[in-house]
Short mmCIF file of C-alpha atoms in Angstrom, two decimals:
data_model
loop_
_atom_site.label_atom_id
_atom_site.label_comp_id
_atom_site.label_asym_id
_atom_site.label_seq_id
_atom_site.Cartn_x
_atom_site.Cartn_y
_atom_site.Cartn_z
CA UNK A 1 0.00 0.00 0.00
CA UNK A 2 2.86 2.47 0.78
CA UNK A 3 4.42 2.04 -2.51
CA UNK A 4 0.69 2.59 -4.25
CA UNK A 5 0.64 6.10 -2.37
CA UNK A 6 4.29 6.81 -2.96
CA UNK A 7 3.78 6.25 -7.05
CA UNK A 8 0.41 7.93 -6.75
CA UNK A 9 2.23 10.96 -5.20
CA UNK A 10 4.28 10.97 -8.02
CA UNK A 11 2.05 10.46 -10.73
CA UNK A 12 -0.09 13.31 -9.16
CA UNK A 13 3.04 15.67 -9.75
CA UNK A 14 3.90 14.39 -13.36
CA UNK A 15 0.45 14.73 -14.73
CA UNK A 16 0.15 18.49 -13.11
CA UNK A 17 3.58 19.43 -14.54
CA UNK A 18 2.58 17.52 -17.99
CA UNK A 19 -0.57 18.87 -17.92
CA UNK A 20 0.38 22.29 -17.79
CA UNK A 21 3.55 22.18 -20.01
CA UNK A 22 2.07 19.66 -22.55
CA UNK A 23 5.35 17.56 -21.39
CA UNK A 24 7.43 16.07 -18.63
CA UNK A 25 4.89 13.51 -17.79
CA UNK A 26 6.87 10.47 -18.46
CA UNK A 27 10.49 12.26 -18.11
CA UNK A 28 9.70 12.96 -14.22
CA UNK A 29 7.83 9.87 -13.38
CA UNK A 30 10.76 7.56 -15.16
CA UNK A 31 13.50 10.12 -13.71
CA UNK A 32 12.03 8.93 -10.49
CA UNK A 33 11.46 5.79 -10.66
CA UNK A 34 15.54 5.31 -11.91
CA UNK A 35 15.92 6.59 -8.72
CA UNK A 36 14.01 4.08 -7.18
CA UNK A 37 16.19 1.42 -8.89
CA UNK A 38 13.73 0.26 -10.51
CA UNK A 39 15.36 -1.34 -14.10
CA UNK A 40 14.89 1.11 -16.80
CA UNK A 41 13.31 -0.75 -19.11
CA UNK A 42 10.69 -1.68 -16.49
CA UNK A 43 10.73 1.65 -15.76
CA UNK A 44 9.95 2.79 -19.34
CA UNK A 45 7.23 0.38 -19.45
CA UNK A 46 5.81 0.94 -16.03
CA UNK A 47 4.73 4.80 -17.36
CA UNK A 48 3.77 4.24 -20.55
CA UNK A 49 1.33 1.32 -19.46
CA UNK A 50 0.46 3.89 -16.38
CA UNK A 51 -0.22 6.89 -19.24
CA UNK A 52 -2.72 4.53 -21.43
CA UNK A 53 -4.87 5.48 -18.66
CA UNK A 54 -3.57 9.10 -17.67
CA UNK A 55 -3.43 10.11 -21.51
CA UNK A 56 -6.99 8.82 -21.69
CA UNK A 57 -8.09 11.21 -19.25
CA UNK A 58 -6.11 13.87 -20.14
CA UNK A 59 -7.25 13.93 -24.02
CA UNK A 60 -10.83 14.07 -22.43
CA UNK A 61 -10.72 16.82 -20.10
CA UNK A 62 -8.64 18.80 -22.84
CA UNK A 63 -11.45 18.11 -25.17
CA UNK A 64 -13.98 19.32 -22.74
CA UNK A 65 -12.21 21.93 -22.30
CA UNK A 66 -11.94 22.55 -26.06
CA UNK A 67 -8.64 22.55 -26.03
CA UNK A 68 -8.03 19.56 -29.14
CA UNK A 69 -7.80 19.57 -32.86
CA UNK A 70 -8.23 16.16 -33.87
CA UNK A 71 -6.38 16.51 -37.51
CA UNK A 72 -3.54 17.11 -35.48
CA UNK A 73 -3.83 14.42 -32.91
CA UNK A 74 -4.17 11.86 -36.01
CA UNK A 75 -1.28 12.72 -37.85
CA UNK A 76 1.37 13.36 -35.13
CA UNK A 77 -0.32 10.63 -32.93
CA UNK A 78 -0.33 7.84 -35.68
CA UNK A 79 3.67 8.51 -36.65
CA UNK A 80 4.23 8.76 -32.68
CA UNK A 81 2.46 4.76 -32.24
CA UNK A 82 4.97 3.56 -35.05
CA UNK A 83 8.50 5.14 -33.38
CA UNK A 84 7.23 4.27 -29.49
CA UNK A 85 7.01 0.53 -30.76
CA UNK A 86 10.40 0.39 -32.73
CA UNK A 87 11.71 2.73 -29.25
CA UNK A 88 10.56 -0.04 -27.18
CA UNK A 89 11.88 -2.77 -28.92
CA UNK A 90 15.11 -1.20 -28.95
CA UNK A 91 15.31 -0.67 -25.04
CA UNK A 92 13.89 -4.05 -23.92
CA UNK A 93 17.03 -5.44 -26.10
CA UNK A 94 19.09 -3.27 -23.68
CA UNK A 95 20.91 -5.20 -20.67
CA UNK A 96 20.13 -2.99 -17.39
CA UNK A 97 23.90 -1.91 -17.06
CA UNK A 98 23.92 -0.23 -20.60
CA UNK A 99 20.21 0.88 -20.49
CA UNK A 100 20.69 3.31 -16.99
CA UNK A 101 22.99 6.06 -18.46
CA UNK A 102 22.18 5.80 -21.73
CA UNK A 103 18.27 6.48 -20.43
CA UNK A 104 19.36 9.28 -17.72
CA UNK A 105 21.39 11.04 -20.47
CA UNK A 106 18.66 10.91 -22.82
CA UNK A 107 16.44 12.35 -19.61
CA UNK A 108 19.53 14.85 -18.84
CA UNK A 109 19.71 16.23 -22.30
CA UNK A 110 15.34 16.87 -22.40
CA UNK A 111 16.02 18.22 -18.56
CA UNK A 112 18.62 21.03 -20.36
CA UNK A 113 16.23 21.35 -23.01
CA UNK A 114 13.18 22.49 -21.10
CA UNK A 115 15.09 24.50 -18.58
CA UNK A 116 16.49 26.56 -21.56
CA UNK A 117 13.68 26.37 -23.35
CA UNK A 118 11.28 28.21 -20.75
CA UNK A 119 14.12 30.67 -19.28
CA UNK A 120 15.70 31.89 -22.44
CA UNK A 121 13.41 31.33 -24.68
CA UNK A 122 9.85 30.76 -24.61
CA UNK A 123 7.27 29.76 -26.84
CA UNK A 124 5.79 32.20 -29.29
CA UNK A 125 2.29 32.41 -28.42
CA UNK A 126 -0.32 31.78 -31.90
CA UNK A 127 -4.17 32.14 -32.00
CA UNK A 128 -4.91 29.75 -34.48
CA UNK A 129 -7.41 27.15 -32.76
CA UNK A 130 -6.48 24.68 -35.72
CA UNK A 131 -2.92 24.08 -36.23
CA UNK A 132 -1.77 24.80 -40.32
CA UNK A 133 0.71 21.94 -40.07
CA UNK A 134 0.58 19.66 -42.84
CA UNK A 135 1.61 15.48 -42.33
CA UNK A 136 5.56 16.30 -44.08
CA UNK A 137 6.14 18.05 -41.41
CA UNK A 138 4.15 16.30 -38.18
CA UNK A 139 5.10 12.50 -39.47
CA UNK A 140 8.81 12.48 -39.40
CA UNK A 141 7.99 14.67 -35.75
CA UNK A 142 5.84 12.31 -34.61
CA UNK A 143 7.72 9.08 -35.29
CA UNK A 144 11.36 11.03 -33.74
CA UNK A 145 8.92 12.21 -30.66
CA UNK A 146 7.74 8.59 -30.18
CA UNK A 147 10.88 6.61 -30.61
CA UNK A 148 12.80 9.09 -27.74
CA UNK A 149 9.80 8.80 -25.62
CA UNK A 150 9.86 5.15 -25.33
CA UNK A 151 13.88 4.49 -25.64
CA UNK A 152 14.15 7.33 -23.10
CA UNK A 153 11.35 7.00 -20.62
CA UNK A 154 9.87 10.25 -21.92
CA UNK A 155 10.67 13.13 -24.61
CA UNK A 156 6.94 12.42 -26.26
CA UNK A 157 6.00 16.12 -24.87
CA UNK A 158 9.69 17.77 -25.04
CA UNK A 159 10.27 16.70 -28.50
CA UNK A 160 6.76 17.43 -30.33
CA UNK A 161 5.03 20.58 -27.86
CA UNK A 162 8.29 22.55 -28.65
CA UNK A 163 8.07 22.22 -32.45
CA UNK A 164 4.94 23.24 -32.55
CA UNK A 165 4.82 26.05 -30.18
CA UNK A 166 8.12 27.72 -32.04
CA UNK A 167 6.10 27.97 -35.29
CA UNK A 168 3.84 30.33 -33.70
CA UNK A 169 0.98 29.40 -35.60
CA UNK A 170 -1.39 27.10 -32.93
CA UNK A 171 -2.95 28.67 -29.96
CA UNK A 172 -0.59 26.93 -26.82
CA UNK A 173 -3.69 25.44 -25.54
CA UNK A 174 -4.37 23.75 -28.63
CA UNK A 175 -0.99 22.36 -28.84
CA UNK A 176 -0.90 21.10 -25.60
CA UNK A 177 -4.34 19.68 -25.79
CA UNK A 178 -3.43 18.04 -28.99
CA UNK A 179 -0.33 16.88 -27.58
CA UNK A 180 -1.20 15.22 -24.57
CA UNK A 181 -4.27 13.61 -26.26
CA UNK A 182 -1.84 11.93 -29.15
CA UNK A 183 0.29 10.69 -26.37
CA UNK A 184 -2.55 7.95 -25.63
CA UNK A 185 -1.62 6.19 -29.29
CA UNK A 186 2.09 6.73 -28.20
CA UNK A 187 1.75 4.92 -24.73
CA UNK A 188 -0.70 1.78 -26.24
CA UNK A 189 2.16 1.52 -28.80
CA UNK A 190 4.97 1.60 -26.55
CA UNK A 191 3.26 -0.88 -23.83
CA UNK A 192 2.60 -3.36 -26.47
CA UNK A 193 5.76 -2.92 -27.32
CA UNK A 194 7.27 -3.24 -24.00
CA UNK A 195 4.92 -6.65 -22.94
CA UNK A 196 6.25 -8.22 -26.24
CA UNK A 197 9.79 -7.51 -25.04
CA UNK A 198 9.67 -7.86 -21.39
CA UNK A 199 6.59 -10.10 -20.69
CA UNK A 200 4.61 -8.75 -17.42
CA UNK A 201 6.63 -10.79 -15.36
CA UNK A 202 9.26 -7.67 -14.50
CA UNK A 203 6.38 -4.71 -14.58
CA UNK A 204 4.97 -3.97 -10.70
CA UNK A 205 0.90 -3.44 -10.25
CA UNK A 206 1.44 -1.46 -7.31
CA UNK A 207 4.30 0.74 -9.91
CA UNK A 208 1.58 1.31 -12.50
CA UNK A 209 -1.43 1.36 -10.66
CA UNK A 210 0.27 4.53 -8.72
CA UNK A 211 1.13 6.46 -11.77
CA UNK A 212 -2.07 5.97 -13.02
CA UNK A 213 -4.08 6.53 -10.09
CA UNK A 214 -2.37 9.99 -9.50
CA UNK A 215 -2.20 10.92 -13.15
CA UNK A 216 -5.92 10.64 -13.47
CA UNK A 217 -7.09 12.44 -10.26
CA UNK A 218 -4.44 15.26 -11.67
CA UNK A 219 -5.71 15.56 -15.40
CA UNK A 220 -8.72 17.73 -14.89
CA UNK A 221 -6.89 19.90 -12.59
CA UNK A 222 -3.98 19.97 -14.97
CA UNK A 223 -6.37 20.96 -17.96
CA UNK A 224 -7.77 23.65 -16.13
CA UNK A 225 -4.49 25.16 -14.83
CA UNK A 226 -3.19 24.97 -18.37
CA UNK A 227 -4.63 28.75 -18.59
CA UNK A 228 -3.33 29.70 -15.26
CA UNK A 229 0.07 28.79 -14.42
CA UNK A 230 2.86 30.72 -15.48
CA UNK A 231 4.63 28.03 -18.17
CA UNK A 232 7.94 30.09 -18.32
CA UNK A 233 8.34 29.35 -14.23
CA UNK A 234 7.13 26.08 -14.21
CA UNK A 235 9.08 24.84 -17.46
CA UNK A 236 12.20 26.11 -15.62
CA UNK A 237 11.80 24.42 -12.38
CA UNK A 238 11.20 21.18 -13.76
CA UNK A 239 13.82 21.04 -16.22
CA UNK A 240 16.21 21.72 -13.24
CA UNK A 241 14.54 18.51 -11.02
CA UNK A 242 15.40 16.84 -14.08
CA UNK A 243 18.68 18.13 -14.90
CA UNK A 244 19.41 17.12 -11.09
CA UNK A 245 17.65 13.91 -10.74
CA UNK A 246 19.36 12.29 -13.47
CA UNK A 247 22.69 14.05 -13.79
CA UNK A 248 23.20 11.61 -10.41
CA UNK A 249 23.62 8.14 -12.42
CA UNK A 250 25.86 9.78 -15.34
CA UNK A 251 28.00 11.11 -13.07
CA UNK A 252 28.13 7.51 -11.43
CA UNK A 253 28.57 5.75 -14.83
CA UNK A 254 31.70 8.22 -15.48
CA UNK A 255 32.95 7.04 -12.28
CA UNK A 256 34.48 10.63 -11.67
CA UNK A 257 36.06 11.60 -8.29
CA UNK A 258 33.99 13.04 -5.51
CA UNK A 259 35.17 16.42 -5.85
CA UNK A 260 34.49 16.82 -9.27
CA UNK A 261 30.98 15.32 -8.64
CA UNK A 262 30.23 17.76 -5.72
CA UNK A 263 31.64 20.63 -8.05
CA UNK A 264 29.61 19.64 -10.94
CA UNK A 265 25.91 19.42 -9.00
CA UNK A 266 27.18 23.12 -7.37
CA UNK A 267 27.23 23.98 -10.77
CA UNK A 268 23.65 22.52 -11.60
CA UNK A 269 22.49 24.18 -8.87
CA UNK A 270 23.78 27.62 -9.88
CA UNK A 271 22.60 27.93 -13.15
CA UNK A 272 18.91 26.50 -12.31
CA UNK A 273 18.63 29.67 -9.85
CA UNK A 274 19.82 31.34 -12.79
CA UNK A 275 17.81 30.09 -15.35
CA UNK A 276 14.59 30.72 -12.46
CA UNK A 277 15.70 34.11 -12.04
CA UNK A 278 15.65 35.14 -15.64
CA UNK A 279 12.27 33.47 -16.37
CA UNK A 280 10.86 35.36 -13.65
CA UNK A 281 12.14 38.99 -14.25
CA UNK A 282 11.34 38.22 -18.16
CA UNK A 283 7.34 36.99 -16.82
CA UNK A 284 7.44 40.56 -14.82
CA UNK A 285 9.22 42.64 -17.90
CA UNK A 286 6.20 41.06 -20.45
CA UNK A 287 3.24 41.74 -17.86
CA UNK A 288 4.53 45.02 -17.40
CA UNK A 289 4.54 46.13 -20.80
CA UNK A 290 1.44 44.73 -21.35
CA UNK A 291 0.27 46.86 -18.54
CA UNK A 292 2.16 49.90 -20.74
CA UNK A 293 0.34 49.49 -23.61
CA UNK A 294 -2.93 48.79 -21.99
CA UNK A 295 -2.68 52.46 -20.28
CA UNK A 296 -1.67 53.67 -23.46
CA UNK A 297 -4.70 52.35 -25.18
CA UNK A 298 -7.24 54.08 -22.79
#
């Protein structure tokens, strides 16, 4: 029962960040659950089983919320389905030793991602309540999206809500909608794909019914907060939890003394604040000239 509440916890956290981001679902829950020691294959397989559920309810309180365009769910979800199998496939072949820091530096590099992507850059924001995006362009980012997110434990969200958002074109909620509703296809594929590999022998109830139990109490909330929470913030804190959590078992595969270990997570440290700090005085610099050229309007 304690390690149902534990996974819950966690899966309650995931979804919210996911929810509101339109990523970091399955990076954070598998970042965790590496920590855990659980094998990270069984770890890959233990979310995306958990998110047939969690994407499930996601996609429907996003489309309640009319926050989905189903063109686009179709023909980034359908590409997605193909690379999470073939990512699957590849990491069940994996033996545990090789799998753990090649999965934490695939986590490590989407951490740096998302904390540089919501400090120093954030999305362009678009109106467009139906994305323009033709299949040339969402196939090939679809099937890359789904193959990291099941080789890596995650990068479904990282990979695909950042292309889309950078165009401009889409409204962020519809992205994100969109996004996390696809990710159901992704996670059927990539459990299939993961059963056929493993076998349920390895995979813990108590794992995935936690994840999922969490994930689905959090999706309504998350779909209503997408609106609400200040992404720049959020993106940055997470990416650093990520950066953190997994820059542990690279730095363990490298073997590298302790003093360059402690030196390097001083470093982390320092340029998270950092990378906080500039999100936040660039959230205050946009609302305040919003607030200029609302005064200068009236």
């Amino acid at each position: 029962m304690r390690t149902l509440i534990v996974f819950a916890l966690v899966g309650l956290g995931a979804q919210l960040v996911d929810g509101a981001l339109g990523m970091a679902y399955g990076v954070t829950s598998t970042s965790l659950l590496l920590i855990a020691g659980v094998n990270p294959a069984a770890a890959s397989a233990s979310v995306h089983l958990a998110e047939v559920g969690t994407t499930l309810a996601a996609g429907a309180s996003h489309w309640r919320f009319g926050n989905v365009d189903w063109k686009l769910v179709l023909k980034l979800g359908v590409p997605g389905a193909v690379g999470a199998f073939l990512g699957a496939t590849v990491l069940s072949a994996l033996s545990t030793d090789s799998a753990a820091p090649i999965m934490s530096g695939i986590l490590l590099a989407l951490g740096v991602y998302i904390l540089l992507r919501f400090s120093v850059s954030p999305p362009k924001v678009g109106a467009a309540r139906v994305s323009p995006h033709r299949a040339k362009f969402l196939s090939p980012l679809g099937l890359l999206a789904g193959f990291i997110d099941a080789s890596g434990g995650g990068g479904w969200g990282p990979v695909a809500t950042p292309a889309l958002l950078t165009a401009g074109k889409t409204a962020p909620r519809t992205v994100i909608g969109s996004v996390d509703t696809s990710e159901f296809l992704v996670a059927v594929a990539a459990g299939g794909g993961f059963l056929l590999g493993l076998g349920s022998a390895v995979l813990d109830p108590w794992t995935i019914g936690g994840l999922f139990l969490g994930g689905v109490i959090a999706a309504p909330i998350a779909a209503w907060l997408v609106t609400r929470i200040p992404a720049p913030v959020l993106g940055t804190a997470v990416g650093g939890i990520i950066v953190f959590t997994n820059a542990r078992t690279v730095l363990r595969a490298l073997d590298l003394p302790g003093p360059a270990t402690a030196a390097i997570y001083v470093l982390i440290l320092a340029a998270w604040a950092t990378a906080v700090t500039v999100a936040l005085r660039k959230l205050r610099a946009t609302a305040a000239a919003t607030e200029r050229e609302l005064v200068a309007t009236t």
